[in-house]
Amino acid sequence: MTNLEGKVALVTGGTGGIGAAICLNLAKAGAKVATNYRNQEKAEAWQAAVKEQGFDIKIYQADVSDYEACEAMAAKVVSDLGPIDILVNNAGITKDGMFKKMTKDKWDAVMKINVDSLFNVTRHVVEGMSEKGWGRIINISSINGQKGQMGQTNYTTSKAAMHGFTMSLAQEVARKGVTVNTVSPGYIATEMVMAVPEDIRNKIIAGIPVNRLGTSEEIAALVGFLCSNEAGFTTGADFAMNGGQHMM
Ligand code: NDP
């Protein structure tokens, strides 16, 4: 298993399905982990559940679409846990609709949370990593950012944009020991996907060559590897983990 003893990790959207698995996996590897929340009640329940599993994960209120809130969050993590070594930009939303019915509100909400957040959070973290000469940034995109998806012009645009960000930033910071990668999950058995009616879910699964949904733990394991020293030669890449549903 990856050893991240002494590393400090900030994972956005840690109270969600994939984010929680990433937080726990990094904590199991020895990292000091922090995440953020918008919804206080959900955050308190989440932190209590994590504590029951034996982990102390810090959680700070911050909306990732708010630049100043992200600046304050990053500063708090640094003062409480130390300089940030690992950043996982995972928080994200969907607001689906066919393009002819797509509203400006839905378009803007997805861009602010999925794309602006990359700037808002990473901007306050990357310099510290460069100064230290070691850092790992992982951006959680989606299979739909790679292949497109009907009814998701806003979401797929935002997720494709993430990898453009990854490639450019990777080139800027490679010599400083900082790697930047994208992970593009396919359909993962999170609450959102499990809430889809069973017959529709079975149709989705029938289109996945491995014949099942992925798990959040599988995504977390890939993120864990990308955080390791062994992944130091891996940067600017987009890792598909989708059960063979889309091959590039
Ligand atoms: P969830 O909906 O379970 O979790 C999303 C997380 O992001 C929550 O913690 C949520 O917190 C947080 N979040 C959303 N908006 C904001 C915001 N403005 N500021 C701060 N936090 C915010 O999602 P998943 O775990 O399913 O997905 C995680 C990532 O993986 C997303 O980027 C998603 O696009 C991507 N992905 C997911 C797939 C899947 O099958 N589940 C497939 C491919 C990609 P709160 O509830 O407090 O708003």
XYZ file of C-alpha atoms and ligand atoms in Angstrom:
296
model
C 0.000 0.000 0.000
C 1.061 3.579 -0.713
C 2.763 5.209 2.282
C 1.669 8.832 2.704
C 2.892 9.228 6.279
C 3.503 12.942 6.974
C 1.648 14.193 3.896
C -1.252 16.635 4.130
C -4.156 16.102 1.725
C -7.104 18.327 0.846
C -9.973 16.523 -0.902
C -12.931 18.635 -2.027
C -16.403 17.092 -1.846
C -15.318 14.529 0.746
C -18.854 14.038 2.072
C -19.958 12.521 -1.253
C -19.636 8.908 -2.394
C -16.323 9.022 -4.263
C -14.811 11.815 -2.139
C -15.412 9.921 1.108
C -13.646 6.823 -0.240
C -10.704 8.973 -1.380
C -10.456 10.642 2.064
C -10.511 7.301 3.883
C -7.985 5.698 1.556
C -5.537 8.592 1.951
C -6.031 8.543 5.721
C -5.393 4.759 5.774
C -2.144 5.432 3.884
C -1.087 7.744 6.713
C -1.929 11.188 5.308
C -3.501 13.949 7.389
C -6.709 14.613 5.481
C -9.021 17.620 5.223
C -12.188 18.192 3.224
C -14.933 20.789 2.905
C -18.678 21.008 3.302
C -21.611 23.212 2.377
C -24.309 21.429 4.345
C -23.540 21.564 8.114
C -25.906 18.745 9.138
C -24.536 16.386 6.496
C -20.979 17.342 7.482
C -21.519 16.581 11.181
C -23.057 13.176 10.423
C -20.230 12.423 7.993
C -17.505 13.357 10.472
C -19.105 11.234 13.193
C -19.285 8.229 10.819
C -15.645 8.679 9.866
C -14.648 8.913 13.557
C -16.456 5.641 14.228
C -14.169 4.053 11.650
C -11.179 5.353 13.598
C -10.214 8.352 11.444
C -9.945 12.037 12.326
C -10.622 13.957 9.115
C -10.842 17.739 9.364
C -13.788 19.368 7.624
C -14.141 23.071 6.796
C -17.062 25.036 5.440
C -16.308 26.267 1.906
C -18.220 26.538 -1.327
C -15.739 25.659 -4.078
C -17.359 28.174 -6.427
C -16.334 30.974 -4.026
C -12.723 32.134 -4.497
C -12.362 33.857 -1.116
C -13.933 30.929 0.745
C -11.401 28.591 -0.908
C -8.538 30.897 0.041
C -9.725 30.845 3.669
C -10.140 27.038 3.569
C -6.606 26.478 2.214
C -5.156 28.832 4.862
C -7.026 26.985 7.620
C -5.763 23.596 6.414
C -2.197 24.891 6.378
C -2.468 26.391 9.873
C -4.180 23.282 11.349
C -2.377 20.454 9.520
C 0.628 21.983 7.700
C 1.456 22.785 4.060
C -0.750 20.929 1.571
C 1.056 18.163 -0.366
C -1.942 16.561 -2.087
C -5.014 18.193 -3.613
C -7.916 16.187 -5.026
C -10.394 18.388 -6.902
C -13.386 16.082 -6.568
C -16.449 18.249 -5.731
C -18.812 18.341 -8.678
C -22.455 18.515 -9.671
C -24.757 17.661 -12.573
C -27.725 19.725 -13.734
C -28.892 17.797 -16.759
C -31.191 18.821 -19.572
C -31.313 18.640 -23.355
C -29.495 21.617 -24.847
C -32.621 23.126 -26.403
C -34.054 23.330 -22.875
C -30.796 24.124 -21.078
C -31.192 27.206 -18.885
C -28.503 29.797 -18.184
C -28.798 28.997 -14.471
C -28.064 25.302 -14.994
C -25.176 26.084 -17.356
C -23.606 28.616 -14.974
C -24.021 26.458 -11.853
C -22.168 23.544 -13.438
C -19.369 25.748 -14.799
C -18.914 27.536 -11.460
C -18.751 24.369 -9.388
C -16.970 22.010 -11.786
C -14.602 24.404 -13.600
C -14.130 27.633 -11.602
C -13.441 25.479 -8.536
C -10.248 24.211 -10.184
C -8.912 27.749 -10.207
C -10.433 28.731 -6.864
C -8.863 25.878 -4.909
C -5.681 25.045 -6.844
C -4.560 28.694 -7.032
C -4.117 28.758 -3.251
C -2.306 25.435 -3.045
C 0.056 25.027 -5.989
C 2.661 27.607 -4.971
C 3.229 25.916 -1.634
C 3.751 22.597 -3.410
C 6.213 24.156 -5.887
C 8.198 25.770 -3.066
C 8.390 22.420 -1.271
C 9.442 20.636 -4.468
C 6.765 17.927 -4.125
C 3.045 17.881 -4.825
C 0.192 15.838 -6.257
C -2.922 17.297 -7.849
C -5.675 14.971 -9.049
C -8.764 16.234 -10.833
C -11.841 13.993 -10.862
C -13.465 14.272 -14.278
C -15.830 11.757 -15.918
C -16.192 9.263 -18.755
C -18.790 11.685 -20.122
C -16.148 14.396 -20.465
C -14.275 12.000 -22.758
C -17.135 10.674 -24.888
C -19.966 13.224 -24.537
C -23.457 12.376 -23.277
C -26.871 13.391 -24.522
C -28.594 15.739 -22.062
C -25.333 16.816 -20.432
C -23.796 19.569 -22.606
C -22.986 21.601 -19.488
C -21.533 18.690 -17.482
C -19.525 17.159 -20.359
C -18.090 20.569 -21.300
C -17.022 21.129 -17.701
C -15.489 17.663 -17.367
C -13.594 17.937 -20.678
C -12.294 21.335 -19.513
C -10.825 19.716 -16.425
C -8.362 17.751 -18.496
C -7.269 20.872 -20.415
C -6.491 22.395 -17.026
C -4.594 19.251 -15.996
C -2.396 19.235 -19.110
C -1.457 22.915 -18.951
C -0.768 23.038 -15.226
C 1.179 19.763 -15.442
C 3.574 21.417 -17.895
C 3.971 24.497 -15.697
C 4.864 22.643 -12.492
C 6.572 19.427 -13.659
C 10.069 20.734 -12.904
C 8.983 21.636 -9.385
C 8.194 18.022 -8.494
C 4.449 18.553 -8.734
C 2.362 16.174 -10.837
C -1.140 16.921 -12.134
C -3.413 14.162 -13.420
C -7.042 13.555 -14.308
C -9.085 10.529 -13.261
C -12.187 9.884 -15.357
C -14.572 7.448 -13.652
C -17.315 5.612 -15.487
C -20.540 4.623 -13.705
C -19.783 4.167 -10.008
C -22.171 2.602 -7.484
C -22.698 5.796 -5.496
C -26.034 6.805 -3.944
C -26.843 8.851 -7.037
C -26.381 5.928 -9.420
C -28.049 3.414 -7.070
C -31.111 5.708 -6.924
C -31.655 5.176 -10.659
C -34.563 2.690 -11.193
C -33.274 -0.880 -11.355
C -34.381 -1.520 -14.955
C -32.498 1.561 -16.199
C -29.480 0.651 -14.074
C -29.456 -2.823 -15.592
C -29.437 -1.285 -19.069
C -26.439 0.858 -18.057
C -24.638 -2.223 -16.705
C -25.364 -4.131 -19.929
C -23.307 -1.470 -21.756
C -20.280 -1.983 -19.486
C -18.007 -4.830 -20.696
C -17.008 -5.916 -17.156
C -20.764 -6.231 -16.483
C -20.967 -4.250 -13.248
C -20.743 -0.743 -11.828
C -17.431 0.483 -10.466
C -16.886 1.170 -6.767
C -15.740 4.350 -5.059
C -12.954 2.303 -3.462
C -11.573 1.429 -6.920
C -11.402 5.124 -7.820
C -9.811 5.866 -4.432
C -7.148 3.190 -5.026
C -6.131 4.809 -8.331
C -5.997 8.231 -6.667
C -3.868 6.696 -3.895
C -1.368 5.417 -6.449
C -1.211 8.808 -8.182
C -0.350 10.375 -4.809
C 2.602 8.048 -4.243
C 6.307 8.673 -4.882
C 6.161 5.819 -7.426
C 3.828 7.954 -9.571
C 6.378 10.776 -9.919
C 6.887 10.100 -13.656
C 3.129 10.230 -14.295
C 1.821 13.676 -15.132
C -0.637 15.328 -17.506
C -2.434 12.005 -17.999
C -6.143 11.194 -18.061
C -6.875 7.829 -16.415
C -10.074 6.162 -17.546
C -11.639 3.766 -15.028
C -14.905 2.699 -16.595
C -15.059 -1.091 -16.898
C -14.250 -0.870 -20.610
C -17.313 1.228 -21.447
C -15.227 3.764 -23.353
C -11.742 2.983 -24.676
C -9.437 5.704 -25.959
P -21.736 13.258 -4.744
O -22.909 14.022 -5.248
O -21.955 12.030 -3.912
O -20.775 14.235 -3.924
C -20.422 15.498 -4.403
C -19.644 16.202 -3.321
O -19.289 17.501 -3.817
C -20.433 16.404 -2.034
O -19.562 16.291 -0.921
C -20.908 17.855 -2.153
O -21.128 18.486 -0.906
C -19.699 18.471 -2.860
N -20.034 19.712 -3.523
C -20.892 19.895 -4.550
N -20.946 21.196 -4.866
C -20.116 21.848 -4.016
C -19.746 23.206 -3.831
N -20.242 24.192 -4.576
N -18.860 23.498 -2.865
C -18.349 22.538 -2.087
N -18.654 21.235 -2.205
C -19.532 20.899 -3.152
O -20.860 12.939 -6.022
P -19.948 11.666 -6.393
O -19.191 11.195 -5.230
O -20.795 10.716 -7.131
O -18.972 12.338 -7.460
C -17.716 12.918 -7.099
C -17.033 13.422 -8.365
O -16.913 12.337 -9.285
C -17.817 14.509 -9.089
O -16.927 15.458 -9.598
C -18.512 13.745 -10.214
O -18.759 14.565 -11.313
C -17.476 12.682 -10.529
N -18.019 11.487 -11.155
C -18.953 10.683 -10.513
C -19.430 9.532 -11.126
C -20.402 8.610 -10.458
O -20.788 7.603 -11.079
N -20.816 8.861 -9.225
C -18.989 9.166 -12.478
C -18.027 10.063 -13.048
C -17.574 11.168 -12.406
P -22.614 19.000 -0.518
O -23.489 17.783 -0.533
O -22.440 19.631 0.817
O -22.991 19.966 -1.578
